[in-house]
Coordinates of C-alpha atoms and ligand atoms in Angstrom, one line a residue:
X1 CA -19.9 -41.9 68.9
X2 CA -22.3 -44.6 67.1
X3 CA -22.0 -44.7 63.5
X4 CA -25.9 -42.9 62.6
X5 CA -23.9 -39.8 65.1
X6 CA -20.1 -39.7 63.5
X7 CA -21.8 -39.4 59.8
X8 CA -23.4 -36.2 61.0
X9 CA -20.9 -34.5 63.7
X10 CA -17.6 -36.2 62.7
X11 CA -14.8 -34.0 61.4
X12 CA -15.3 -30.4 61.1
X13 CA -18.8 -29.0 61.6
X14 CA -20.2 -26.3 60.1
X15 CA -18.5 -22.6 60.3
X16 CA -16.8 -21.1 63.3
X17 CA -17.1 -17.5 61.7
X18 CA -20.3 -17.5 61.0
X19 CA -22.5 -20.4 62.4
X20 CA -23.2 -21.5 59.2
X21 CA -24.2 -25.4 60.1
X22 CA -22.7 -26.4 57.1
X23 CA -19.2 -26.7 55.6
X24 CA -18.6 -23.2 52.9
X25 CA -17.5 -24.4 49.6
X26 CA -14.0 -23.0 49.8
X27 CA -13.6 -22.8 45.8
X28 CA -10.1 -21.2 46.0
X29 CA -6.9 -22.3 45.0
X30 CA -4.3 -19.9 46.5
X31 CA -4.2 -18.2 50.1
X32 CA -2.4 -14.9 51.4
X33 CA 0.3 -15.1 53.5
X34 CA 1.0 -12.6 56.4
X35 CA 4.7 -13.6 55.5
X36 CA 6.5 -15.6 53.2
X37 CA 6.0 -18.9 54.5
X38 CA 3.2 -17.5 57.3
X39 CA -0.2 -18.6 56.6
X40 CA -3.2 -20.2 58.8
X41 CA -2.6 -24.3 57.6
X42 CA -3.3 -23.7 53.7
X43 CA -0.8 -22.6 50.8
X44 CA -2.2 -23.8 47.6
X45 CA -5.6 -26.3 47.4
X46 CA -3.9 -29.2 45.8
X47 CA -1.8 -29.3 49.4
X48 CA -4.8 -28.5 50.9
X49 CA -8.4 -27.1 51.0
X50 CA -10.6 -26.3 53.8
X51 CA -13.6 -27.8 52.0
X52 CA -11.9 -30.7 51.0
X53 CA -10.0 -31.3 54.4
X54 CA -13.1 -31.1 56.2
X55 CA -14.4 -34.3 53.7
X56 CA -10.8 -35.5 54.7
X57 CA -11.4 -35.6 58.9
X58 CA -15.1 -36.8 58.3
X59 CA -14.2 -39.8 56.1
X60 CA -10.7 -40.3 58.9
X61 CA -14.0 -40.8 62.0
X62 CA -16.3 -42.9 60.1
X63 CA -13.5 -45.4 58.9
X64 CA -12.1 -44.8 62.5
X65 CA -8.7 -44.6 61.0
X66 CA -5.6 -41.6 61.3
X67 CA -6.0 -40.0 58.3
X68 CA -8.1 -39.1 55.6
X69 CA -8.0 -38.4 51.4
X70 CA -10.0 -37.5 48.7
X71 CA -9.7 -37.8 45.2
X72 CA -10.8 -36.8 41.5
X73 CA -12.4 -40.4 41.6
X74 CA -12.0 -43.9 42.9
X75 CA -9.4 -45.0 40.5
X76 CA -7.2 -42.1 41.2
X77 CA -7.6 -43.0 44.5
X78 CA -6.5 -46.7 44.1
X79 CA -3.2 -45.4 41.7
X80 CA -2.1 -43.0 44.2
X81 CA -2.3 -46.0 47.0
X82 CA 0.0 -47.9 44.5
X83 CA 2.7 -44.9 43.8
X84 CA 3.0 -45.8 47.5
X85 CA 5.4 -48.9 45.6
X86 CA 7.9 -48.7 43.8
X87 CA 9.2 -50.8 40.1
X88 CA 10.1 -54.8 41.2
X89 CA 7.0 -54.3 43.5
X90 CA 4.6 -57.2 43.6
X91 CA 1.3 -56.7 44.7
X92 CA -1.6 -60.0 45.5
X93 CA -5.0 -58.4 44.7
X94 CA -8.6 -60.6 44.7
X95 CA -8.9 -62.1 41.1
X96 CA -12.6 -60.3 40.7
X97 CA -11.6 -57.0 41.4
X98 CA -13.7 -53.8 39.9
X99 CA -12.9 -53.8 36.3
X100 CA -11.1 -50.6 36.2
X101 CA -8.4 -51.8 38.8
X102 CA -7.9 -54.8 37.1
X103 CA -6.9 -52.6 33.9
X104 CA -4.7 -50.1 36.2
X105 CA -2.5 -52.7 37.3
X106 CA -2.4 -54.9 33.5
X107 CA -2.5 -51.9 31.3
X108 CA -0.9 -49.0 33.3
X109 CA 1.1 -49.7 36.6
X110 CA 2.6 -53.2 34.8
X111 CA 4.7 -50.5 32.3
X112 CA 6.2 -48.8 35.5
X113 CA 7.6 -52.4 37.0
X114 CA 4.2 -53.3 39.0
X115 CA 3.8 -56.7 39.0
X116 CA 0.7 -58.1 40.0
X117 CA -1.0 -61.5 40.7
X118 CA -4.8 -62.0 40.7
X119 CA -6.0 -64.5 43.0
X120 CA -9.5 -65.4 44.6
X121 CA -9.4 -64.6 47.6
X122 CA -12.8 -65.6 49.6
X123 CA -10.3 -68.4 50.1
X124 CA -7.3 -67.3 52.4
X125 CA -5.4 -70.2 51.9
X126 CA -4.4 -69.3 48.3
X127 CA -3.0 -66.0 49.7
X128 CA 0.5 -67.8 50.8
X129 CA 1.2 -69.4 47.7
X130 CA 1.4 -66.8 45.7
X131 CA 3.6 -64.9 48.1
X132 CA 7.1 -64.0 46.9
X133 CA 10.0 -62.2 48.1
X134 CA 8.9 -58.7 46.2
X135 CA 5.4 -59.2 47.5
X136 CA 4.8 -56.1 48.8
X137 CA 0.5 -55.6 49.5
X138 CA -2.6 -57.4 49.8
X139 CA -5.1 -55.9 47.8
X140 CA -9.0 -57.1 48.3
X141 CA -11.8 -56.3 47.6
X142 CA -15.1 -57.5 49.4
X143 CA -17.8 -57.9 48.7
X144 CA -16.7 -58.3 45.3
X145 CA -18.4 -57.2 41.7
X146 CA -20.9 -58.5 40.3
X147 CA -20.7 -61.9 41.7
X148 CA -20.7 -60.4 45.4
X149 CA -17.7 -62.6 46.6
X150 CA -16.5 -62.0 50.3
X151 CA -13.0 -62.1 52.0
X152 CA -12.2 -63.0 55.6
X153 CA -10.2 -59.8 56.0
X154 CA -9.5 -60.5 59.5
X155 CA -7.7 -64.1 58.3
X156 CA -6.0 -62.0 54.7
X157 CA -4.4 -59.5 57.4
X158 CA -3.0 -62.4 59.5
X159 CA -1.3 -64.0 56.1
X160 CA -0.1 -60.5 55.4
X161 CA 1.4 -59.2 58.3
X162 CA 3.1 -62.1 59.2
X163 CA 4.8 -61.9 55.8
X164 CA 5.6 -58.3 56.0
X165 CA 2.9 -57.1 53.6
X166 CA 0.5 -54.2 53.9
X167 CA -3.2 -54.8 53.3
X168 CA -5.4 -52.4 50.9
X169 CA -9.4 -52.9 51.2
X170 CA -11.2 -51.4 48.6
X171 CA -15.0 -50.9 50.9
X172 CA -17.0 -49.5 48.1
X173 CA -19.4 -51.6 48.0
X174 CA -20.0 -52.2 52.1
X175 CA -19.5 -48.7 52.5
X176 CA -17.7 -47.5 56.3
X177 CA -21.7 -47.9 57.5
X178 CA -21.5 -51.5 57.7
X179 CA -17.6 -52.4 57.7
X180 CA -14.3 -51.0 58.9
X181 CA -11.6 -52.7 57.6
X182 CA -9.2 -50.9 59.5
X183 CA -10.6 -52.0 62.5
X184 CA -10.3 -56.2 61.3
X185 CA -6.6 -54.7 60.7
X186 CA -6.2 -53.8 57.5
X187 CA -3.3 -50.7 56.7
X188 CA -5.3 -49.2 54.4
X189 CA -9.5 -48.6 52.7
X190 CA -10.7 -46.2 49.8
X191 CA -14.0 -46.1 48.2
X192 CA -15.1 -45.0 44.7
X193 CA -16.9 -42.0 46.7
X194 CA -19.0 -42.1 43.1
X195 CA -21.6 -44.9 44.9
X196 CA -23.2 -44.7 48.4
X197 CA -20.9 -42.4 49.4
X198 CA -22.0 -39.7 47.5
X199 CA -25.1 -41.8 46.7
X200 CA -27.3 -39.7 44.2
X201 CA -25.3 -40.0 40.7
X202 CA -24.2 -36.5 41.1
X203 CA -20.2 -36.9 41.6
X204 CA -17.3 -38.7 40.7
X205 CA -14.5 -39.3 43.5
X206 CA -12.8 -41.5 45.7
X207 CA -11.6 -42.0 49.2
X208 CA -8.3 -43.3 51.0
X209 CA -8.4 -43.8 54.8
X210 CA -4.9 -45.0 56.5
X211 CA -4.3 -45.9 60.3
X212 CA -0.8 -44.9 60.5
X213 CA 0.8 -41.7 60.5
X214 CA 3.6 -42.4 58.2
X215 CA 1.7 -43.8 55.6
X216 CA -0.6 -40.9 55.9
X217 CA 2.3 -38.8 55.4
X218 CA 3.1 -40.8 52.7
X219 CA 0.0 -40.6 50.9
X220 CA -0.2 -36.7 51.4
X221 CA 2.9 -36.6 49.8
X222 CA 2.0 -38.8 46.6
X223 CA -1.5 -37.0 46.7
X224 CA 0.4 -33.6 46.6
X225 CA 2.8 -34.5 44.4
X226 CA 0.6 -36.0 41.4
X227 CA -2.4 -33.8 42.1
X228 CA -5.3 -36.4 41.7
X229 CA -7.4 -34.1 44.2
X230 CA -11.2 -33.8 44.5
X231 CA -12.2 -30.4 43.5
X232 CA -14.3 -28.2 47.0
X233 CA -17.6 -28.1 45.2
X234 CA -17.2 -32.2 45.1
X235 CA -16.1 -32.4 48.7
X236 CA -19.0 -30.6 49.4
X237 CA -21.3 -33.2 47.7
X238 CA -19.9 -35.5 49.6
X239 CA -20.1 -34.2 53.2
X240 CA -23.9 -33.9 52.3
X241 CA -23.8 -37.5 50.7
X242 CA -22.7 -39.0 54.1
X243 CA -25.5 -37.4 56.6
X244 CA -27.9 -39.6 55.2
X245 CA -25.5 -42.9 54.7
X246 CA -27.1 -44.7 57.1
X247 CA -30.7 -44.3 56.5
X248 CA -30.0 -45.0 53.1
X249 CA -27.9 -48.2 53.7
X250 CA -30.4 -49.8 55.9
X251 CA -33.1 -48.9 53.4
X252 CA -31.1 -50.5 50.7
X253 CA -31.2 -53.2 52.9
X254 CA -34.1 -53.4 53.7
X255 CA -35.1 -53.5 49.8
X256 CA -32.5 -55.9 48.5
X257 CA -33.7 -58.6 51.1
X258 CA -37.4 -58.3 49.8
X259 CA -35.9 -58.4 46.3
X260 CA -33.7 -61.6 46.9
X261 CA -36.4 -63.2 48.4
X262 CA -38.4 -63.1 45.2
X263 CA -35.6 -63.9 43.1
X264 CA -35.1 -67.5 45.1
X265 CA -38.5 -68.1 44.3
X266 CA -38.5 -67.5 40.7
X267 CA -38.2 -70.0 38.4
X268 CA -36.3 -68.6 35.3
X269 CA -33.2 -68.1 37.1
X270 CA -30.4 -69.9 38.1
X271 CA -28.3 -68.7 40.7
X272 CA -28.9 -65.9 43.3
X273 CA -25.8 -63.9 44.2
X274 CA -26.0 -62.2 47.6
X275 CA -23.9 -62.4 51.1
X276 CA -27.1 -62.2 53.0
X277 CA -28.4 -65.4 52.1
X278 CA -27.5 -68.5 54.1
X279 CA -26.5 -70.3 51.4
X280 CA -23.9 -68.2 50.2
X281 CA -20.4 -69.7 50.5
X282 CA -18.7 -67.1 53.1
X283 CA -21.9 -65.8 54.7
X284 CA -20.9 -66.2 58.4
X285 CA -17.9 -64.4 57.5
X286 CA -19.6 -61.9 55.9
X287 CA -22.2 -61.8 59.1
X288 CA -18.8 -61.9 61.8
X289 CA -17.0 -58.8 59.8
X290 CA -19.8 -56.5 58.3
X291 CA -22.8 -55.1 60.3
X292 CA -25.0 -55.1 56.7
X293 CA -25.0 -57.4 53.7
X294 CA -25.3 -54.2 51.2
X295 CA -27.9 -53.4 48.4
X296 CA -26.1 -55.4 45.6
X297 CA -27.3 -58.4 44.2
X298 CA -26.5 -60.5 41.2
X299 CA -28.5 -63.6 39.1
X300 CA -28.2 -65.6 36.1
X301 CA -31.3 -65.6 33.5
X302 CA -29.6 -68.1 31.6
X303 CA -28.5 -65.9 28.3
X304 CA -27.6 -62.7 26.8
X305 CA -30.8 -62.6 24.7
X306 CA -32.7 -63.1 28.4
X307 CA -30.7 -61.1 29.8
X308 CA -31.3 -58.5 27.4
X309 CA -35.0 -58.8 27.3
X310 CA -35.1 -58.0 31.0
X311 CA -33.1 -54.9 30.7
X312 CA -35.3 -53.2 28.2
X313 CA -38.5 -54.5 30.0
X314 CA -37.6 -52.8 33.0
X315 CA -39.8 -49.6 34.3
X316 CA -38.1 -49.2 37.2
X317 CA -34.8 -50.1 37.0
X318 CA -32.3 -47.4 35.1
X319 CA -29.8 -49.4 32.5
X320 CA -26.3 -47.9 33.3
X321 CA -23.0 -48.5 34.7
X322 CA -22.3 -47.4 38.3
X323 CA -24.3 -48.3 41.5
X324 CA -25.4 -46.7 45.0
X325 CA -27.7 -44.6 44.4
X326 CA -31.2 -43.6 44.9
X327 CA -32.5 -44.9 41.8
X328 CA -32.2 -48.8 40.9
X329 CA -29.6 -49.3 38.2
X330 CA -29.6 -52.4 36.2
X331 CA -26.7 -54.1 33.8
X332 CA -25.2 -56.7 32.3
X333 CA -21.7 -57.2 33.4
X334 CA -20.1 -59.4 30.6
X335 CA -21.6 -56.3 28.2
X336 CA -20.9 -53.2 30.2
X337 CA -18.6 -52.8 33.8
X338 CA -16.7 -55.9 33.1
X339 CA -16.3 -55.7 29.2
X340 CA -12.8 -54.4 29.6
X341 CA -11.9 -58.1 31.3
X342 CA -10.9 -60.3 28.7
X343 CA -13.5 -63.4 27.7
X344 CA -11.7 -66.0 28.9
X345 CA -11.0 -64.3 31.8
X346 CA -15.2 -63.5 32.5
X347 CA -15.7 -67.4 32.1
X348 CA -12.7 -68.2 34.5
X349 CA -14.4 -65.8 37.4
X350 CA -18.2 -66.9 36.6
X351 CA -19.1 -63.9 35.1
X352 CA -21.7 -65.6 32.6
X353 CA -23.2 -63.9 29.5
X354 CA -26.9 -64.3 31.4
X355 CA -25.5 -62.9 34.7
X356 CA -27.7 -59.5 35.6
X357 CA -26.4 -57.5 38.5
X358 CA -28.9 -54.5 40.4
X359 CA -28.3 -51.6 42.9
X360 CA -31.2 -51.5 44.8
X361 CA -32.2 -48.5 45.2
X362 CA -34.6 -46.5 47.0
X363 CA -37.9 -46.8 45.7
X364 CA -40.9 -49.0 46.9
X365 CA -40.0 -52.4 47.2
X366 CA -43.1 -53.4 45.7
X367 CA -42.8 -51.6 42.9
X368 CA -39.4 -53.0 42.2
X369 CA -40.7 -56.0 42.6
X370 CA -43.9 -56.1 40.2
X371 CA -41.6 -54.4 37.9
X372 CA -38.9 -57.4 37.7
X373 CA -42.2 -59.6 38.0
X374 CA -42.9 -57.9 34.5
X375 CA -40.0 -58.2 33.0
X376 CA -38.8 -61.8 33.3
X377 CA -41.8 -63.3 31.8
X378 CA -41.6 -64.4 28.5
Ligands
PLP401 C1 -16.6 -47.7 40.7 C2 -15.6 -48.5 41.5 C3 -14.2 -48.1 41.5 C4 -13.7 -47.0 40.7 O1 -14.2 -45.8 41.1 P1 -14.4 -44.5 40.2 O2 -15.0 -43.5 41.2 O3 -15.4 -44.9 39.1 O4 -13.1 -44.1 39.7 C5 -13.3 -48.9 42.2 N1 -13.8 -49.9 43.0 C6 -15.1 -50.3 43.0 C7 -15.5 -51.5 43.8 C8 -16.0 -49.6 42.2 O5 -17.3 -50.0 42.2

């Protein structure tokens, strides 16, 4: 099955009872038993719920992985992948990682005996270094937030397996449309479901894909045992969210490239951040391991008061957090997704007061542009 097909017929389709063609909303929580212990697969719906395990199988085929999860949201997700370790764990994870993980691992994980160690990883060869003999997992992310950073995932795996290590890829922002880390060997991928996954600013959740059966079993058991499940109405949301992954994806595309275009061209701003330019420092990786170069984009305007300007200017373009959806969002990372990194820290990593990052969205490209046009002159 090619991609456009497994987002509509992978997993469980439809209703055998009834013909339905799509997935009932199984909003239950407990299921009778013909006999203590005898029931048809589900007991209780944090286990296990038919709406939910039908998300579960479709997110397994599209990540062509062995097993499938879902989550309240991406970050419970990404903390139920690290109860996989245990205290004197070490964990490597890219040094520009969402803002949210980075606080999971400092402020939460770090008080159960997490240790962790950021490190930029678009360049493989800092991997080793930082390897110790507690090193445990490889976590990256790529492309990265806001400044769009990429990993050679395929090179990151090598360094970890032969040093015993599992690798994690966080693929929210390619989405399983245009990569599949599992397949350039990574152990195991989860989205924040929250942007093109569900893709209309309607639901929080997360995804966790894993190409082994005892890690699945694993996970099952961490997700069972500390309950972070998505709730049916969600999965539901979802399932619907994916039919029309790829059209939107390649319409993103198709956008962002018209979009970046015009930003190379302008004169009021400094850098361009985008994988799909040739410029960009890893773009033949990007190119060689992802079928897409995703509707993110990032630039400088020089300063916060610029930056600012352009943000209330903006028709178009909504001014909030998040990103993968049908409408353009527009922020200012140093102010908003990133403010829980520490300044220093934002200078270290090149994310600069001035630095404006946009999902693209699905509206007229034209229109987006004319209404940037608009909004960066003085
Ligand atoms: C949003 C996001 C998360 C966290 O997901 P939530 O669904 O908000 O919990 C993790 N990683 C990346 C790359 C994200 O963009």
């Amino acid at each position: 099955m090619k991609k456009k097909t497994q987002l509509i017929h992978g997993g469980i389709m439809g209703d055998e009872h009834t013909g339905a063609v799509s997935v009932p909303i199984y909003q239950v929580s407990t299921y009778k038993q013909e006999g203590p212990g005898k029931h048809k697969g589900y007991e209780y719906s944090r286990t296990g719920n038919p709406t939910r395990h039908a998300l579960e199988e479709l997110i397994k085929v599209i990540e062509e992985g062995k097993r499938g999860f879902a989550f309240g949201s991406g970050m419970a997700a990404m903390t139920a992948i690290m109860m996989l370790f245990s205290a004197g764990d070490h964990i490597l994870l890219t040094d520009d990682v969402y803002g949210g993980s980075f606080r999971v691992m400092t402020k939460v994980l770090n008080r159960f005996g997490l240790e962790a160690t950021f490190i930029d990883t678009s360049d493989v060869s800092n991997i080793e270094k930082e390897i110790k003999e507690n090193t445990k997992a490889l976590f990256i992310e790529s492309p990265t937030n806001p400044l769009l950073k990429i990993t050679d995932i395929e090179g990151a795996v090598k360094i970890a397996k032969a040093n015993g290590m599992l690798t994690i890829v966080d693929n929210t922002f390619s989405t399983p449309y245009w990569q599949n880390p599992l397949n350039l060997g990574a152990d195991i991928v989860l989205h924040s479901a929250t942007k093109y996954i569900g893709g209309h600013s309607d639901v929080v959740a997360g995804l966790a894909v894993v190409n082994d059966e005892k890690l699945g079993n694993d996970l099952h058991f961490i997700q069972n045992s500390t309950g972070g499940v998505l709730g049916p109405q969600d999965a539901w949301l979802l399932i619907r969210g994916i039919k029309t992954l790829g059209i939107r994806m390649e319409e993103h595309e198709q956008n962002t490239k018209q979009i970046v275009d015009f930003l190379l061209q302008h004169d009021g701003i400094t850098n361009v951040y985008y994988p799909g330019i040739e410029t960009h420092p890893n773009h033949e990786i990007a190119k060689r391991q992802a079928r897409g170069f995703g509707g993110m984009v990032s630039f400088d305007v020089g300063s916060t008061e610029k930056a600012e300007k352009v943000l209330t200017s903006v028709n178009y373009f909504t001014l909030a957090e998040s990103l993968g959806a049908v409408e353009s969002l527009i922020s200012i990372p140093a102010l908003m997704t990133h403010a829980s990194i520490p300044v220093e820290r934002r200078n270290e990593l090149g994310i600069t007061d001035g630095l404006i990052r946009i999902s693209v969205g699905l509206e007229d490209a034209e229109d987006l542009i004319d209404d940037l046009k608009q909004a960066l002159e003085d």
